[in-house]
Short mmCIF file of C-alpha atoms and ligand atoms in Angstrom, two decimals:
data_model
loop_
_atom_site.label_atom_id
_atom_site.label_comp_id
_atom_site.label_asym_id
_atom_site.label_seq_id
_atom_site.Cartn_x
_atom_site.Cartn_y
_atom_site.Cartn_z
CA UNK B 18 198.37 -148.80 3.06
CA UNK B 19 199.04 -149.75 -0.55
CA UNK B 20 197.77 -148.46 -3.31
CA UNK B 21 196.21 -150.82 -6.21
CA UNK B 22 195.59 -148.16 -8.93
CA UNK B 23 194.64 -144.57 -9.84
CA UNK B 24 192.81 -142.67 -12.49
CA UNK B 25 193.00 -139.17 -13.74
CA UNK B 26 190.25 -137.96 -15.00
CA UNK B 27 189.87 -134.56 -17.36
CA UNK B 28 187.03 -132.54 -16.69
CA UNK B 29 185.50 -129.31 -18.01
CA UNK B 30 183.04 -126.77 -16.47
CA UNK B 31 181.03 -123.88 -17.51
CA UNK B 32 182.72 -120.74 -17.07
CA UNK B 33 182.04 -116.60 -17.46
CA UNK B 34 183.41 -114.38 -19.24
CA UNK B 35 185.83 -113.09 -16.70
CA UNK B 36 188.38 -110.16 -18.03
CA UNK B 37 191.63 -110.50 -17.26
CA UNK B 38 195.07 -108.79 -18.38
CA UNK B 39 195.58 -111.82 -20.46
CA UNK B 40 192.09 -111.19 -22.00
CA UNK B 41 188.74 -113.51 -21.25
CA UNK B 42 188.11 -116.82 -19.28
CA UNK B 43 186.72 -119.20 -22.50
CA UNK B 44 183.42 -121.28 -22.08
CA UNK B 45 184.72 -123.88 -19.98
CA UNK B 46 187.04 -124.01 -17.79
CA UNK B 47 189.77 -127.38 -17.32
CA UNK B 48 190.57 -129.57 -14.34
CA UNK B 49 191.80 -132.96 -13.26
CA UNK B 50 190.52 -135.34 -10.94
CA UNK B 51 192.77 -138.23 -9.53
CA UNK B 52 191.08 -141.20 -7.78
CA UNK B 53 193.69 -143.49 -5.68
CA UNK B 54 192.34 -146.75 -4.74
CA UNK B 55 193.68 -148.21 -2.50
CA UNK B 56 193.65 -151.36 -0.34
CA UNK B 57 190.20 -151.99 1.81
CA UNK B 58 188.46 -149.98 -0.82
CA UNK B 59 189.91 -146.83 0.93
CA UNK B 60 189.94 -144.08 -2.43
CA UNK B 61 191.33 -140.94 -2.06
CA UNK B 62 190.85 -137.70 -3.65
CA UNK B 63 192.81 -135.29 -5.60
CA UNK B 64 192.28 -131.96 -7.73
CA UNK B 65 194.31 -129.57 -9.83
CA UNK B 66 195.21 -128.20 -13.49
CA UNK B 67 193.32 -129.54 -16.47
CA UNK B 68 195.53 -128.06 -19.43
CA UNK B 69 197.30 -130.48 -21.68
CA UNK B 70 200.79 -130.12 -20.58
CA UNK B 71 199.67 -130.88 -17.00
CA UNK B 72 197.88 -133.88 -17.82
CA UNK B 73 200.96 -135.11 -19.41
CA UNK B 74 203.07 -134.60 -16.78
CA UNK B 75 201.03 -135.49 -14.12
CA UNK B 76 199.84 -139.38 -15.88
CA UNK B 77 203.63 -139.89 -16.22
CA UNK B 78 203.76 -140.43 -12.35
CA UNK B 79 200.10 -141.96 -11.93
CA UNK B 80 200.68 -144.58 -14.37
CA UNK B 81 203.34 -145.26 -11.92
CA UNK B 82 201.60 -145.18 -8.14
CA UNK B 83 200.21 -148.61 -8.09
CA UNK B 84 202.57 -150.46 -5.05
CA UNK B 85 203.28 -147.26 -3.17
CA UNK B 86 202.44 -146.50 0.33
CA UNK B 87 200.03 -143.86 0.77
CA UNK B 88 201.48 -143.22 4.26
CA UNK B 89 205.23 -142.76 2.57
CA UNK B 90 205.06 -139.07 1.43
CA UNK B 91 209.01 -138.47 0.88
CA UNK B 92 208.66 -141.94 -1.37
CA UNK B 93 206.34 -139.95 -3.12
CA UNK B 94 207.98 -137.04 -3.71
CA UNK B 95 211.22 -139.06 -5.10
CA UNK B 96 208.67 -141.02 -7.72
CA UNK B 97 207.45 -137.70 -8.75
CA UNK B 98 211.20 -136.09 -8.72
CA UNK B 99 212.75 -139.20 -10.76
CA UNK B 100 210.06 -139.90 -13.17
CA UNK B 101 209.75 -136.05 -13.84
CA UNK B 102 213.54 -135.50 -14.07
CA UNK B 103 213.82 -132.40 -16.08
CA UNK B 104 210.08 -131.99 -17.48
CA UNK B 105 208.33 -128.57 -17.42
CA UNK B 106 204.76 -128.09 -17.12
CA UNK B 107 204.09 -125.08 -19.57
CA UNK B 108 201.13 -122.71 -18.77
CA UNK B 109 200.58 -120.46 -21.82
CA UNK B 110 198.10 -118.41 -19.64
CA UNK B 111 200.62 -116.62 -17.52
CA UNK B 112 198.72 -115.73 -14.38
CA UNK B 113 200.67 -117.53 -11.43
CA UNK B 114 204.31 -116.76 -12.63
CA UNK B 115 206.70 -118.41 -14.64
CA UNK B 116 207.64 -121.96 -15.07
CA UNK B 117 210.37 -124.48 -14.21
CA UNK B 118 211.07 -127.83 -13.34
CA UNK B 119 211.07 -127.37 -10.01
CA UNK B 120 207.60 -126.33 -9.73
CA UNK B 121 206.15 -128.68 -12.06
CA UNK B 122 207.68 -131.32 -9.38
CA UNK B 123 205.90 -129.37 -6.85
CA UNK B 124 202.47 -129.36 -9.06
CA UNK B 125 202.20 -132.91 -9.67
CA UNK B 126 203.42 -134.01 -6.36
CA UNK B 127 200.45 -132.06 -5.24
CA UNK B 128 198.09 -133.68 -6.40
CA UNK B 129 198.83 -136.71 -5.28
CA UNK B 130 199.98 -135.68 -2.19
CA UNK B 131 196.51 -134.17 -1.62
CA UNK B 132 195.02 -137.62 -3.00
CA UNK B 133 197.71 -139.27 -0.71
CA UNK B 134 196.11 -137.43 2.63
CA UNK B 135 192.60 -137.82 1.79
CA UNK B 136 193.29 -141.55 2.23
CA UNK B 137 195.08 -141.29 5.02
CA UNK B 138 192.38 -139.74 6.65
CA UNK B 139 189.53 -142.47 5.41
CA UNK B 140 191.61 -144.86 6.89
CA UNK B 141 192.48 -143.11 10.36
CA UNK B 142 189.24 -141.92 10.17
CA UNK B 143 190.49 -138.32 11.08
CA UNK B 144 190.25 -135.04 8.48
CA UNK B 145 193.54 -133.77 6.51
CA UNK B 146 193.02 -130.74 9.04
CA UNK B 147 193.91 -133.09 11.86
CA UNK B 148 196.90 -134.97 9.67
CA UNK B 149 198.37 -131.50 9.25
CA UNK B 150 198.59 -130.64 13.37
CA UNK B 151 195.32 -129.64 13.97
CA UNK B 152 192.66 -126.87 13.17
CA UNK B 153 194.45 -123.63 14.20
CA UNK B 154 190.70 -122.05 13.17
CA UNK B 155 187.48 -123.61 12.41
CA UNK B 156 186.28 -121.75 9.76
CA UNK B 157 188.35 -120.05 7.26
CA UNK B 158 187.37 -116.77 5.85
CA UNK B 159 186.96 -116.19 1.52
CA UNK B 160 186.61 -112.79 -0.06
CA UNK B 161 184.41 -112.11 -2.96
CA UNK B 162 186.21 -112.28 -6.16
CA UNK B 163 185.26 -109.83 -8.24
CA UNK B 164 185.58 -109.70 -11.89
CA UNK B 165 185.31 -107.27 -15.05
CA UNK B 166 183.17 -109.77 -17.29
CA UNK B 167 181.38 -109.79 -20.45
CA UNK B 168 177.32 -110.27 -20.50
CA UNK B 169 177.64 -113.12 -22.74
CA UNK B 170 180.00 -115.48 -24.30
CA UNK B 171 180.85 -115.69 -27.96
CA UNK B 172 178.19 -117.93 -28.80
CA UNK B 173 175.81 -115.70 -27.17
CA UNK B 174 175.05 -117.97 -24.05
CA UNK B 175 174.97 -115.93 -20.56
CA UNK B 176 174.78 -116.10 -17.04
CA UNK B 177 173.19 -114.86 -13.67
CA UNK B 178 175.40 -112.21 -13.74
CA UNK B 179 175.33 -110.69 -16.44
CA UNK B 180 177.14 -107.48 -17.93
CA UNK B 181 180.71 -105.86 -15.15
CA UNK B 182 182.40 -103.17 -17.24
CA UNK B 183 181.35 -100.17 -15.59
CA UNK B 184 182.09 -99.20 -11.36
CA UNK B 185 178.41 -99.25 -10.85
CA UNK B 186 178.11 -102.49 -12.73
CA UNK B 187 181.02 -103.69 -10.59
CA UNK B 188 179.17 -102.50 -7.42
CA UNK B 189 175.88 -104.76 -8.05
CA UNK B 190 178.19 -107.64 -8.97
CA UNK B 191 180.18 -107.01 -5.10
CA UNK B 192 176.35 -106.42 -3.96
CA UNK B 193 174.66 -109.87 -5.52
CA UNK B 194 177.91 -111.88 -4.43
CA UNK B 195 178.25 -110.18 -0.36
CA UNK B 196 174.45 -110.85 -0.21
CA UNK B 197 174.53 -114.72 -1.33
CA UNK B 198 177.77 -115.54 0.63
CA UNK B 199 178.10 -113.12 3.35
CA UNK B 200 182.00 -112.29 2.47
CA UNK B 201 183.73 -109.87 4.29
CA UNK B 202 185.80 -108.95 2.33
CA UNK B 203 186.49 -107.78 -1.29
CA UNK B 204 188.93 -108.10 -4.25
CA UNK B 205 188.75 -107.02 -7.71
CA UNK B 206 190.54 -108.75 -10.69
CA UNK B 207 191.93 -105.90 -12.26
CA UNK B 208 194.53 -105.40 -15.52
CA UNK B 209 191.67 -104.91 -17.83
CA UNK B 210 190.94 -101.20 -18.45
CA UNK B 211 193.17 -98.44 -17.82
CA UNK B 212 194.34 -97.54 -13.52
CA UNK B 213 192.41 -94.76 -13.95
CA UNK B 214 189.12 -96.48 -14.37
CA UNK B 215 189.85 -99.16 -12.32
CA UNK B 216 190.67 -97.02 -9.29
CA UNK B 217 186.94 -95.44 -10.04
CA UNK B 218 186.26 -99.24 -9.49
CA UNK B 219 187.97 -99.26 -6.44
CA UNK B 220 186.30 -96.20 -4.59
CA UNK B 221 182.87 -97.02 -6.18
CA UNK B 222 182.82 -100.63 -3.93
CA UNK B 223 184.83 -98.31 -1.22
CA UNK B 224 181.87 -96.30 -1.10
CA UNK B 225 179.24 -99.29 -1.27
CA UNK B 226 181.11 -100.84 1.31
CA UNK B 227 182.80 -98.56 3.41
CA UNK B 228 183.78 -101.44 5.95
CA UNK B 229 185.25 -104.06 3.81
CA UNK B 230 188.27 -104.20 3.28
CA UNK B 231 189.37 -103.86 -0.35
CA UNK B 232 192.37 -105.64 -2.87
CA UNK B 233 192.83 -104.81 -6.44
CA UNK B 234 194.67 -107.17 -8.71
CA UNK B 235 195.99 -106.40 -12.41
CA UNK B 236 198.29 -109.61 -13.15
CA UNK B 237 201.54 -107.09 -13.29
CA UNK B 238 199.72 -105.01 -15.90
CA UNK B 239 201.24 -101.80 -14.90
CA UNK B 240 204.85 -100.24 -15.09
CA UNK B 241 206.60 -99.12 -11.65
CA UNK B 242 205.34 -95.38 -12.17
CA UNK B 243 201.65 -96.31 -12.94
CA UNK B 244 201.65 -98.79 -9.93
CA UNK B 245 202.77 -95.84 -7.39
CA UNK B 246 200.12 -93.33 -9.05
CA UNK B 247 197.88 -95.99 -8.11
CA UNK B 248 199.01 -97.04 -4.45
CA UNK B 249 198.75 -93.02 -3.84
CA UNK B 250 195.67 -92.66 -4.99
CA UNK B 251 194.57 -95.75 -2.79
CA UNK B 252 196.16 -95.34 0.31
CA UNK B 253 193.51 -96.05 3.34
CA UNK B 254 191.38 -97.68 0.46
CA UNK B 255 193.35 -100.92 -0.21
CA UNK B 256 194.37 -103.68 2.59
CA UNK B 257 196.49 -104.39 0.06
CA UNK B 258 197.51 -104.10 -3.89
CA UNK B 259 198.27 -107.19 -5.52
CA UNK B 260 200.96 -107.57 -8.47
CA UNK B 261 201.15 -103.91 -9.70
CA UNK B 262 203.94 -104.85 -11.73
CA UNK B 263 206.10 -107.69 -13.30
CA UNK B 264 209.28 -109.16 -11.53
CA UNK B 265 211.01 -108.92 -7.93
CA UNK B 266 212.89 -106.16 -8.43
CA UNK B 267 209.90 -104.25 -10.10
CA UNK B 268 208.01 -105.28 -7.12
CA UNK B 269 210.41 -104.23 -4.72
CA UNK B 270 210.71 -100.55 -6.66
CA UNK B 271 207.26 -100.33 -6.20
CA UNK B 272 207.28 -101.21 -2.48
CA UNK B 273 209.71 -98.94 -1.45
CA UNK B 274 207.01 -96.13 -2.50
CA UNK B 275 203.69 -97.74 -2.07
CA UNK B 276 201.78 -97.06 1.25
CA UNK B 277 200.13 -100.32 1.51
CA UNK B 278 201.73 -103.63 1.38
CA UNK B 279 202.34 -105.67 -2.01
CA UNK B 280 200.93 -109.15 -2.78
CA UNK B 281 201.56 -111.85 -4.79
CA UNK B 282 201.39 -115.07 -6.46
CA UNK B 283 203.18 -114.04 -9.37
CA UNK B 284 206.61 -113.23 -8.21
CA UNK B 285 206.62 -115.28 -5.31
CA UNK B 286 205.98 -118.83 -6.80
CA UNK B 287 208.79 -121.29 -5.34
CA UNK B 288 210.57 -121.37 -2.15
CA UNK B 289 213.87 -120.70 -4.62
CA UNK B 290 211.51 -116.80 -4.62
CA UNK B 291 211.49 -116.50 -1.42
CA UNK B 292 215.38 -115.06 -0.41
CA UNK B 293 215.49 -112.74 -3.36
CA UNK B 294 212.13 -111.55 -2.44
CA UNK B 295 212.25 -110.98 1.01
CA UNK B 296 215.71 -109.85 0.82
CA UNK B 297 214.20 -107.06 -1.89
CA UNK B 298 211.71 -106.38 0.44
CA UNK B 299 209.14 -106.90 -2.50
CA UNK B 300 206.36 -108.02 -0.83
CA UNK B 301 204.15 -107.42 2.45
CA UNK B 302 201.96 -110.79 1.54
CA UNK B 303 202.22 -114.06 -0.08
CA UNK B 304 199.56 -115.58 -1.50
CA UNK B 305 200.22 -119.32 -1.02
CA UNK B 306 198.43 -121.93 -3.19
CA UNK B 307 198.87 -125.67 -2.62
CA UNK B 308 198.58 -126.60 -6.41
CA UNK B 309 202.02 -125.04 -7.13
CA UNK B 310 203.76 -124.76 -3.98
CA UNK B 311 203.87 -128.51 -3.21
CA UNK B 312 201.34 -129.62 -1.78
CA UNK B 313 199.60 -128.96 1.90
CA UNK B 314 202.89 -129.60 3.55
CA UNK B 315 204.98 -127.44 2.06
CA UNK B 316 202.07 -124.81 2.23
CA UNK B 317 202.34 -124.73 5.76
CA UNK B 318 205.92 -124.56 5.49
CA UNK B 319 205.36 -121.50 3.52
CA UNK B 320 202.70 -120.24 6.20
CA UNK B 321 206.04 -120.72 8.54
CA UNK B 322 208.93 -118.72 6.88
CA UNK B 323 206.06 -116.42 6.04
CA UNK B 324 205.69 -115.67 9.81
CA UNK B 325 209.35 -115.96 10.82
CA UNK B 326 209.86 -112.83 7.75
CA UNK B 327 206.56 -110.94 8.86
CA UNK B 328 205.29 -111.33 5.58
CA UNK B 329 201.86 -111.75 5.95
CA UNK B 330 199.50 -115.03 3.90
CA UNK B 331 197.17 -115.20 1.75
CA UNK B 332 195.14 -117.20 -0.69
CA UNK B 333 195.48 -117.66 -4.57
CA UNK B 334 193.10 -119.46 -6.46
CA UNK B 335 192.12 -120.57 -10.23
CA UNK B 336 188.41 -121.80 -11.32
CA UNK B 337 188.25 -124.76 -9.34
CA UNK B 338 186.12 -127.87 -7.84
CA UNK B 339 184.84 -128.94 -4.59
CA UNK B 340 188.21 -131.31 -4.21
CA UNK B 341 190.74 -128.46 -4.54
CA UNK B 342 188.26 -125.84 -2.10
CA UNK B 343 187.93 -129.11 0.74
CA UNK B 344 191.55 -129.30 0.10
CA UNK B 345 192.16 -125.10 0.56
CA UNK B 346 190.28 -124.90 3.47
CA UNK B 347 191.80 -127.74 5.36
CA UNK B 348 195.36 -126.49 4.84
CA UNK B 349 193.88 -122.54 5.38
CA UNK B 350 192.80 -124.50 8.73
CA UNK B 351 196.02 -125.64 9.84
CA UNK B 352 197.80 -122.33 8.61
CA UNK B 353 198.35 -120.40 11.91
CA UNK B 354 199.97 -117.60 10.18
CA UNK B 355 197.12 -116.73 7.90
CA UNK B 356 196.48 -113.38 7.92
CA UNK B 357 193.82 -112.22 5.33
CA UNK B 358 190.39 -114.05 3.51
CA UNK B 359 191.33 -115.79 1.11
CA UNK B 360 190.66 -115.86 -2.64
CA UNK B 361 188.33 -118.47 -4.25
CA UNK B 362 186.62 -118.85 -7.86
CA UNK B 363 183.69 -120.49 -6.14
CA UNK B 364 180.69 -118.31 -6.67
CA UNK B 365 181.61 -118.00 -10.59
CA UNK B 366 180.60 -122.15 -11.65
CA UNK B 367 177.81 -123.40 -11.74
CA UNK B 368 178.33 -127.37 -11.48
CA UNK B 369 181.00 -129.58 -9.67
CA UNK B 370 182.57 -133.20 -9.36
CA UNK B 371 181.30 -134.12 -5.64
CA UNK B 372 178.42 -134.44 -3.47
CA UNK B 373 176.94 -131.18 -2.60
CA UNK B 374 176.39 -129.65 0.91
CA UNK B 375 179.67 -130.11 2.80
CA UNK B 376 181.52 -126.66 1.72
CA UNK B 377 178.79 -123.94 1.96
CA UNK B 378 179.52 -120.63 2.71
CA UNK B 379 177.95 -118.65 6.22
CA UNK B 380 178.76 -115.48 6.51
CA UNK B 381 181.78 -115.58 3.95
CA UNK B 382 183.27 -118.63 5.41
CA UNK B 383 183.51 -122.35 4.69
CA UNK B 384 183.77 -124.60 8.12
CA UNK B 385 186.28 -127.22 8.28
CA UNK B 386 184.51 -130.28 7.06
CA UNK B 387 185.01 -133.01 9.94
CA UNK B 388 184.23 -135.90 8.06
CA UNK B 389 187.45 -138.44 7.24
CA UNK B 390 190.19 -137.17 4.95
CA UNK B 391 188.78 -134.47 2.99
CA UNK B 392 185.00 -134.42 3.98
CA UNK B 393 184.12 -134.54 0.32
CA UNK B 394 182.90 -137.33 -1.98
CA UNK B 395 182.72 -137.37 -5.28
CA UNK B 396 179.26 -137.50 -7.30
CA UNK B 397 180.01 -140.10 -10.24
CA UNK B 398 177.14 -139.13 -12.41
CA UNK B 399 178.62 -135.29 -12.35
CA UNK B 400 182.25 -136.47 -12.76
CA UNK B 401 181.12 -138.46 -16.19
CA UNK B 402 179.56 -135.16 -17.19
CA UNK B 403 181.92 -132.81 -16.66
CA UNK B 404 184.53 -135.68 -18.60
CA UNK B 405 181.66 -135.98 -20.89
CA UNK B 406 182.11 -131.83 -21.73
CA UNK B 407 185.45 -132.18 -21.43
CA UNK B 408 186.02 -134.67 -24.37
CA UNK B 409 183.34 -132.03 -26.10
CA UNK B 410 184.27 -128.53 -25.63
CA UNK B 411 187.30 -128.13 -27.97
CA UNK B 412 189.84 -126.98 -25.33
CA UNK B 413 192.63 -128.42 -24.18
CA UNK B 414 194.43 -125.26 -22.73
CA UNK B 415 193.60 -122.56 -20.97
CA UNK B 416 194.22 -119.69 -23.39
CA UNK B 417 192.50 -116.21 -22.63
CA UNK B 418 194.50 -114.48 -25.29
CA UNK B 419 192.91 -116.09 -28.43
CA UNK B 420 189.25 -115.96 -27.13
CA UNK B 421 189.81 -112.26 -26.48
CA UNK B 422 191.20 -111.57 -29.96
CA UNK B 423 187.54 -113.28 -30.94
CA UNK B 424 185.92 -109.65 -28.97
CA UNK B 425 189.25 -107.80 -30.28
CA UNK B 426 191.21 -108.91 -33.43
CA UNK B 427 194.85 -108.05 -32.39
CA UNK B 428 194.96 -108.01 -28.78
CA UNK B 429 198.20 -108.94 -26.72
CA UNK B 430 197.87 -109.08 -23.21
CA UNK B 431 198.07 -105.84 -21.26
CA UNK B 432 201.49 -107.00 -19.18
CA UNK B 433 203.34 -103.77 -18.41
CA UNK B 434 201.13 -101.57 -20.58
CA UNK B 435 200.26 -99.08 -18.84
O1 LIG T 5 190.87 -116.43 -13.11
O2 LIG T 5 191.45 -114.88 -14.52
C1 LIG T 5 191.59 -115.48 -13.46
C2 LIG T 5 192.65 -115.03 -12.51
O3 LIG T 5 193.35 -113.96 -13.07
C3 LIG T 5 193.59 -116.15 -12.14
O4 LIG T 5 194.00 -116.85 -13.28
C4 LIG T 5 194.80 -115.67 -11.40
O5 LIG T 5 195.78 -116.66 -11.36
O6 LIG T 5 193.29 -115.31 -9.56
C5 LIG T 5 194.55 -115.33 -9.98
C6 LIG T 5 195.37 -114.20 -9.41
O7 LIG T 5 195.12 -113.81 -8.30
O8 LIG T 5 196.30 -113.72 -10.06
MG1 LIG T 6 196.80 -112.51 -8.19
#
């Protein structure tokens, strides 16, 4: 099936104040949309990054997709290879590892890889689930995604959840979120204030919720010594710590020490990680995420050298749509190795590019939508807003460092400082 054209469409949505080690998510937060239209009227759907350097990147290759065959993934991969030859996708924010050619391949590829399968489904009529070699699950767990946030943002506008700086604030924001969704499990964006207080975090919600299991996250914020203090101090309280500390072989000193296993999605980022990695011994879990590591293939390829290594899977996430969550679960679906809930941005917008209804949450989980391709369709009145805001807000990269410097003149990001 051929494709006539596609679009790419920037799009902004309201976002917290979530603390990070990098400092504070800004008002809105940036994605892209890619429409493929193909023959029969057949469109398919596609989600991911919505900073500047992306968008370049990735309209290089859609400019370029009119005349391929949606059913010819390795075709696509070489257009994205040869058109990209060399380019690097830069992102300033530094959350999900460094940079290089190879993954901004794998990014862009992606997305229309995901745009790519959603078609294929519409016009076989089957879900991506089913084009990937079947539901190995039928529902796929999430954990609530706790952040340190700010009441309001600089302008003064807030949200429903007001003020997280505190463990007892920290506990009502795990309480609102478990009683909305029904999660069933926990993790805490950490890197913000010193271990110490953060721990106090930890065993507050340990407390609170003495069966769920617990992660804590700092975005390598911590130095090899710190991050042991810590694992100590939370062995039998964490399932698992994720990115104490910055690089393999920091990760690897750290494991050799820590009680629980190590996560990541920060050291871990390309299959050209993965020797060095496992060979170090540097991590007990991967946290897979199909934006960067190719697409929902080559996410279930990671799912199997995962499995063949022990290591166990998880599931990273950014603030996101309804495209790239359809998209997570399906591949989470098909993912027999997947061993923990995994991480979404969900509860924290409040708007979103597609019809509503098909991905809610029961009891912490999303069912596999069974409608063709990715079960989700887009709402065109929402779409032109969210471009509308886009075009609007003033951003055009993510960049957490400079809106924090707006709360505190000077900052630098906390990687490593403590
Ligand atoms: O949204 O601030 C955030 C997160 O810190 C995100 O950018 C990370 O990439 O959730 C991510 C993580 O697990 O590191
Ligand atoms: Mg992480």
């Amino acid at each position: 099936m051929k494709v006539l054209g596609a679009t790419l469409t920037p799009v902004a949505f309201a976002d917290p104040p979530l603390l990070n080690c990098m400092g504070v998510h800004e008002p809105s937060a940036l994605r892209s949309v890619l429409e493929v239209e193909c023959e029969d009227g057949v469109v398919g759907l596609g989600e991911s990054y919505g900073d500047a350097s992306f968008l370049e990147q990735a309209r290089r290759v859609v400019e370029r997709l009119a005349g391929a065959d949606v059913f010819d993934l390795p075709g696509l991969r070489r257009l994205v290879t040869e058109t990209l030859a060399g380019a690097v996708v830069t992102d300033a924010h530094g959350l999900i590892g460094g940079y290089s050619a190879d993954k901004t391949v794998a990014s862009v590829y992606s997305l229309i890889e995901v745009a790519f399968l959603d078609a294929q489904g519409h016009r076989l009529g089957v879900p991506v689930v089913d084009l990937l070699g079947g539901a190995a699950r039928d529902r796929v767990d999430f954990s609530a995604y706790l952040f340190y946030k700010y009441e309001t943002h600089q302008d003064g506008s807030g949200d429903r959840w007001g003020r997280a700086l505190t463990p007892a604030e920290i506990v009502g924001q795990a309480t609102t979120m478990i009683e909305e969704y029904g999660f069933g499990s926990i993790k805490l964006k950490g890197g913000v204030f010193a271990p110490e207080e953060e721990c106090e975090a930890i065993e507050a919600l340990a407390e609170a919720f003495p069966d769920l299991p617990l992660r804590l996250d700092p975005n390598a914020a911590w130095q090899v010594d710190t991050s042991v203090k810590v694992a100590e101090r939370l062995d039998g309280v964490l399932e698992y710590l994720e990115d104490p500390t910055p690089g393999i072989e920091g990760m690897a000193a750290v494991a050799r020490r820590a009680p629980m296993p190590l996560a990541t999605n920060m050291c871990v980022v390309s299959f050209a990680d993965v020797a060095p990695a496992f060979r170090a011994e540097a991590v007990g879990v991967v946290l897979s995420d199909h934006h960067f590591w190719g697409g929902l293939r080559d996410t279930l390829a990671l799912g199997t050298t995962c499995g063949a290594f022990g290591v166990g899977l998880s599931m990273h996430s950014n603030s996101h749509l309804g495209i790239s969550l359809a998209a997570m679960v399906h591949v989470a679906a098909a993912t027999r190795q997947l061993t923990y809930a995994c991480d979404t941005h969900w509860p924290w917008k409040t708007a979103d590019v597609i019809e509503p209804g098909v991905l809610d949450f029961e009891g912490g989980a999303v069912a596999v939508p069974t409608g063709p391709g990715l079960g989700v369709s887009l709402d065109r009145d929402a779409l032109a807003r969210a471009h509308e805001r886009y075009t609007t807000c003033g951003q055009t990269n993510r960049d957490d460092v400079s809106y924090m410097r707006r709360w505190e003149p000077g900052f630098t990001p906390n990687t490593a400082r403590w």
